[in-house]
Amino acid sequence: MPDRTDVQDSKSCAEYYGPYPKYDPVPTTKLADGNGASSTTDYRDVGTPDEWVTRDGEMVRLTGRHPFNSEPPLSLLKKYAFITPTHLHIVRNHGAVPKLKWEAHTLLVGGPLSPKPYEISMDALASMPSLEFPITLSCCGNRRKEINMIKQTIGFNWGAAGVGTNVWKGVAVRELLLKAGITDKDITDGTKHVEFVGFEDLPNKVGPGPFEDEVWGKHVKYGTSIPLGRAMSPQFDVMVAYEANGEKLLPDHGFPCRLIIPGYIGGRMIKWLKEIRVLKHESKNHYHYHDNKILPPTVDAERALKEGWWYRQEYILNELSLNSVIAQPNHNDTLPIARSINSLIEIGGYAHTGGGRPVVRVEISLDQGETWLTTELNRKERPNPYGMYWCWVWWAISIPVAALVGCKEIWCRAWDSSQAPQPIKPTWTLMGQHANHVFRVKVHTRENESGEHFFWFEHPTQPGQLRGGWAERIVEKYDSAGYGRIDYASQ
Amino acid sequence: MPDRTDVQDSKSCAEYYGPYPKYDPVPTTKLADGNGASSTTDYRDVGTPDEWVTRDGEMVRLTGRHPFNSEPPLSLLKKYAFITPTHLHIVRNHGAVPKLKWEAHTLLVGGPLSPKPYEISMDALASMPSLEFPITLSCCGNRRKEINMIKQTIGFNWGAAGVGTNVWKGVAVRELLLKAGITDKDITDGTKHVEFVGFEDLPNKVGPGPFEDEVWGKHVKYGTSIPLGRAMSPQFDVMVAYEANGEKLLPDHGFPCRLIIPGYIGGRMIKWLKEIRVLKHESKNHYHYHDNKILPPTVDAERALKEGWWYRQEYILNELSLNSVIAQPNHNDTLPIARSINSLIEIGGYAHTGGGRPVVRVEISLDQGETWLTTELNRKERPNPYGMYWCWVWWAISIPVAALVGCKEIWCRAWDSSQAPQPIKPTWTLMGQHANHVFRVKVHTRENESGEHFFWFEHPTQPGQLRGGWAERIVEKYDSAGYGRIDYASQ
């Protein structure tokens, strides 16, 4: 693990990590019917509120045409490795993209406990002292399709590329709160929280909610809160970002500004940020409760609502979990056996975790977990001055092709600095979040028409509605995923 | 999870958690030969440098008579639950206990980068503003005997009670460093570390070491370092403690003062603390490198030394890992089947983790991991103002005795707030540390002389050289522990 002692600390973020990848979004299929949409419009956005948004045509759409929820092809994620081009960065939208203007947008900072609440323009925000550093942002639904293939959850089908790393630039929330008259003394009673609220109006999914003093209306904002101490502590690097990879944010990523909470799940990093409020209590926002929860496997949708499971604090999901994925070989890759048996094959992929912990080790297993080989980590990240790590590593190992003879599956798993490994088996939960069980690529032997034998590699799933992957076959499924033996026949 | 909003924050630590358990050490077997030792001397300490130390006779000695390394019986740990009496708190000594006096001991604070290094007496230290809160302290070797039963490591046999919780009182390291002229600005380049060094003189295990500017002599001090940012940040609560459970420290726990790093392994919390030094680099102390490492399973003692594995930063062990243990039923407990089949049995134990994360869920499984039942958590702890948790929870669940019919093993596992579970299987490593795989209690059916059938519960091991536990039987052992199939016959 590098340590600031090992790196040239005088370098700015841009010097250290730059130049950031330049990337022009791949032109989407041009509109065939000539209805006047510009050429940067994806034909799938025509007639939706997002028609004005420029998007990359290669992004895999996971929830139909609208709203836009998408991940890049795993091969592109691997191609760019440490820093993901902004147009290939995952997007999780709950509704239409708000059409905001830099000049018109303001941020309201303070809330009821602030002695000096204020409104700040984007220009004023961008002229404040800034932070800039890379973080890995993952939807906690990443790899959910593997869980949905066991039994359907209430969440949609993320593949294994629901994650990306951008270099974010913005203003520390600490600085913004100090300006509102909040001080370190406000932390000491430990009761205060900071609520962050976005601009969107979203449908209320469940009715008025349980809070008498904050009844949820027909439309609700997207919001969440974190303890004031977390927001004010320099080592957690919580910030309001207005640039990614050296450019203004894309509309899909929260233009003109969004919250960044390094080490947290993407779902808490409010986009199109409008308000920062210091409160005497945790947020009572609809989405703070009705999203991002890990309930016990036996709790289904009906029980969850009826028994109030959404409001139990211990099931909230904030910290990103430890995860790793094999990107090479990719799904459907092949390798001729006779011609390559004396050479090496590279196995590689990404690994990340949350909470500021570094990934310290990534291993692969060719014998379904009996033995593990340690891979090489490519860790581009320098930690922050407090020793916190916010980014993924890309790992790789070269093994003899001959080692794949008799190998049924290639597994990978990561370990974090508390020496915790990923779990071997998945645990099904209602929302299907934090699917971080060991990633398994099957190795099949096939023969082509010329009689040549080759390895065919098969990933567990393909994202969204794409078909393919061994998890589709009932015989390959897990017997149990934490809630009892599964009767697939009855599903 | 409680949050400071839910607790009465005006209460002091002593009001909130007190009264602390009072406990007189159980008189050890009196000295039979009347050689003049006082009656509080354990006969096993006679003739050792620790003869003057008062100890509890019930503590299980793990490394022979001397040095003193011990854990309490698991039943006593459970009896006191949240706060462990000081005399029953685990002890890990590398050598003789230094015979220090409150009046004579001083702490040297500052080191080479301090503009105002100083020496402080214990009276002066105790008159500074103080912190007081409970933390769970565990040797990272806790449960190592389970690993040693797979294949011998270089570490000794901790059972499952190498852990305890005391309420520690002391001075924040931040305050001590501020007084030495260190400021928050010193953190920003991210290169500085704080080294903590103890009073002991310990044998050098490996020779001069790899650092030309700091050659290890015949005797070395016990020391370690953490990043300056971690030491200076209020939310990590790093402190120099001089009281435990409301009383001065016991000699075995570092009298007159020791380092407390909440969320870290016990091995980094230097006892008999003598020096605090701000350095330009990580500590070059012998024990910082040659202790508390998790190497890959394939690295044995010879390779570790020859290939320099001890000096690779990514294998250092600092954060405590997620763990849980069943304390009830205890090893060798029995239960008559016919007479109790219509009643309930309580299954219970402890669970903890590191890094400030709370344990959010503890589950048991009666079918070897196919399904899991959620237990009730008894979480006495209020988090610190930054939302950090430093203590264990005690968990329990009542199940019908009838559910044990056909049950071969009772398993438990904890989940932390990043929704990480403990691993199912152990991973063997050279030092056998962080044994945190699922804890398994076997349920046997036996018949007594009167023909009455009863359940007999069997834990995996008993601590130290005590015999008993299913892990002693070859047929019960794991096929693999991360380094290949084990050929037990050849061992």
PDB file of C-alpha atoms in Angstrom, chain A residues 89-90 92 94 135-141 162 222 224 258-261 263-271 292 317-320 434:
ATOM      1  CA  HIS A  89     -19.693   6.425 -15.555  1.00  0.00           C
ATOM      2  CA  ILE A  90     -22.751   4.615 -14.175  1.00  0.00           C
ATOM      3  CA  ARG A  92     -28.829   5.879 -11.439  1.00  0.00           C
ATOM      4  CA  HIS A  94     -35.064   7.980 -10.203  1.00  0.00           C
ATOM      5  CA  ILE A 135     -13.417   8.199  -5.698  1.00  0.00           C
ATOM      6  CA  THR A 136     -15.007   4.979  -6.780  1.00  0.00           C
ATOM      7  CA  LEU A 137     -18.767   5.319  -6.903  1.00  0.00           C
ATOM      8  CA  SER A 138     -20.888   2.197  -7.040  1.00  0.00           C
ATOM      9  CA  CYS A 139     -24.572   1.639  -6.948  1.00  0.00           C
ATOM     10  CA  CYS A 140     -25.185  -0.740  -4.063  1.00  0.00           C
ATOM     11  CA  GLY A 141     -27.302  -2.660  -6.559  1.00  0.00           C
ATOM     12  CA  GLY A 162     -22.439  -0.662 -11.973  1.00  0.00           C
ATOM     13  CA  TYR A 222     -34.563  12.707  -2.861  1.00  0.00           C
ATOM     14  CA  THR A 224     -30.600  11.583   3.090  1.00  0.00           C
ATOM     15  CA  ARG A 258     -23.928  16.908  -6.330  1.00  0.00           C
ATOM     16  CA  LEU A 259     -23.002  15.457  -2.987  1.00  0.00           C
ATOM     17  CA  ILE A 260     -19.964  13.189  -2.745  1.00  0.00           C
ATOM     18  CA  ILE A 261     -19.610  10.966   0.342  1.00  0.00           C
ATOM     19  CA  GLY A 263     -16.808   5.286   0.862  1.00  0.00           C
ATOM     20  CA  TYR A 264     -20.615   5.401   0.850  1.00  0.00           C
ATOM     21  CA  ILE A 265     -22.934   3.768  -1.648  1.00  0.00           C
ATOM     22  CA  GLY A 266     -23.804   5.883  -4.690  1.00  0.00           C
ATOM     23  CA  GLY A 267     -27.440   6.086  -3.581  1.00  0.00           C
ATOM     24  CA  ARG A 268     -26.562   8.530  -0.804  1.00  0.00           C
ATOM     25  CA  MET A 269     -24.668  10.984  -3.002  1.00  0.00           C
ATOM     26  CA  ILE A 270     -27.558  13.298  -3.817  1.00  0.00           C
ATOM     27  CA  LYS A 271     -27.474  14.715  -7.349  1.00  0.00           C
ATOM     28  CA  ASN A 292     -30.973   1.331   0.362  1.00  0.00           C
ATOM     29  CA  LEU A 317     -27.194   0.759   3.983  1.00  0.00           C
ATOM     30  CA  ASN A 318     -24.545   3.463   3.849  1.00  0.00           C
ATOM     31  CA  GLU A 319     -21.034   2.070   3.667  1.00  0.00           C
ATOM     32  CA  LEU A 320     -20.086   0.472   0.389  1.00  0.00           C
ATOM     33  CA  HIS A 434     -24.677  -5.436  -1.881  1.00  0.00           C
TER      34      HIS A 434
END
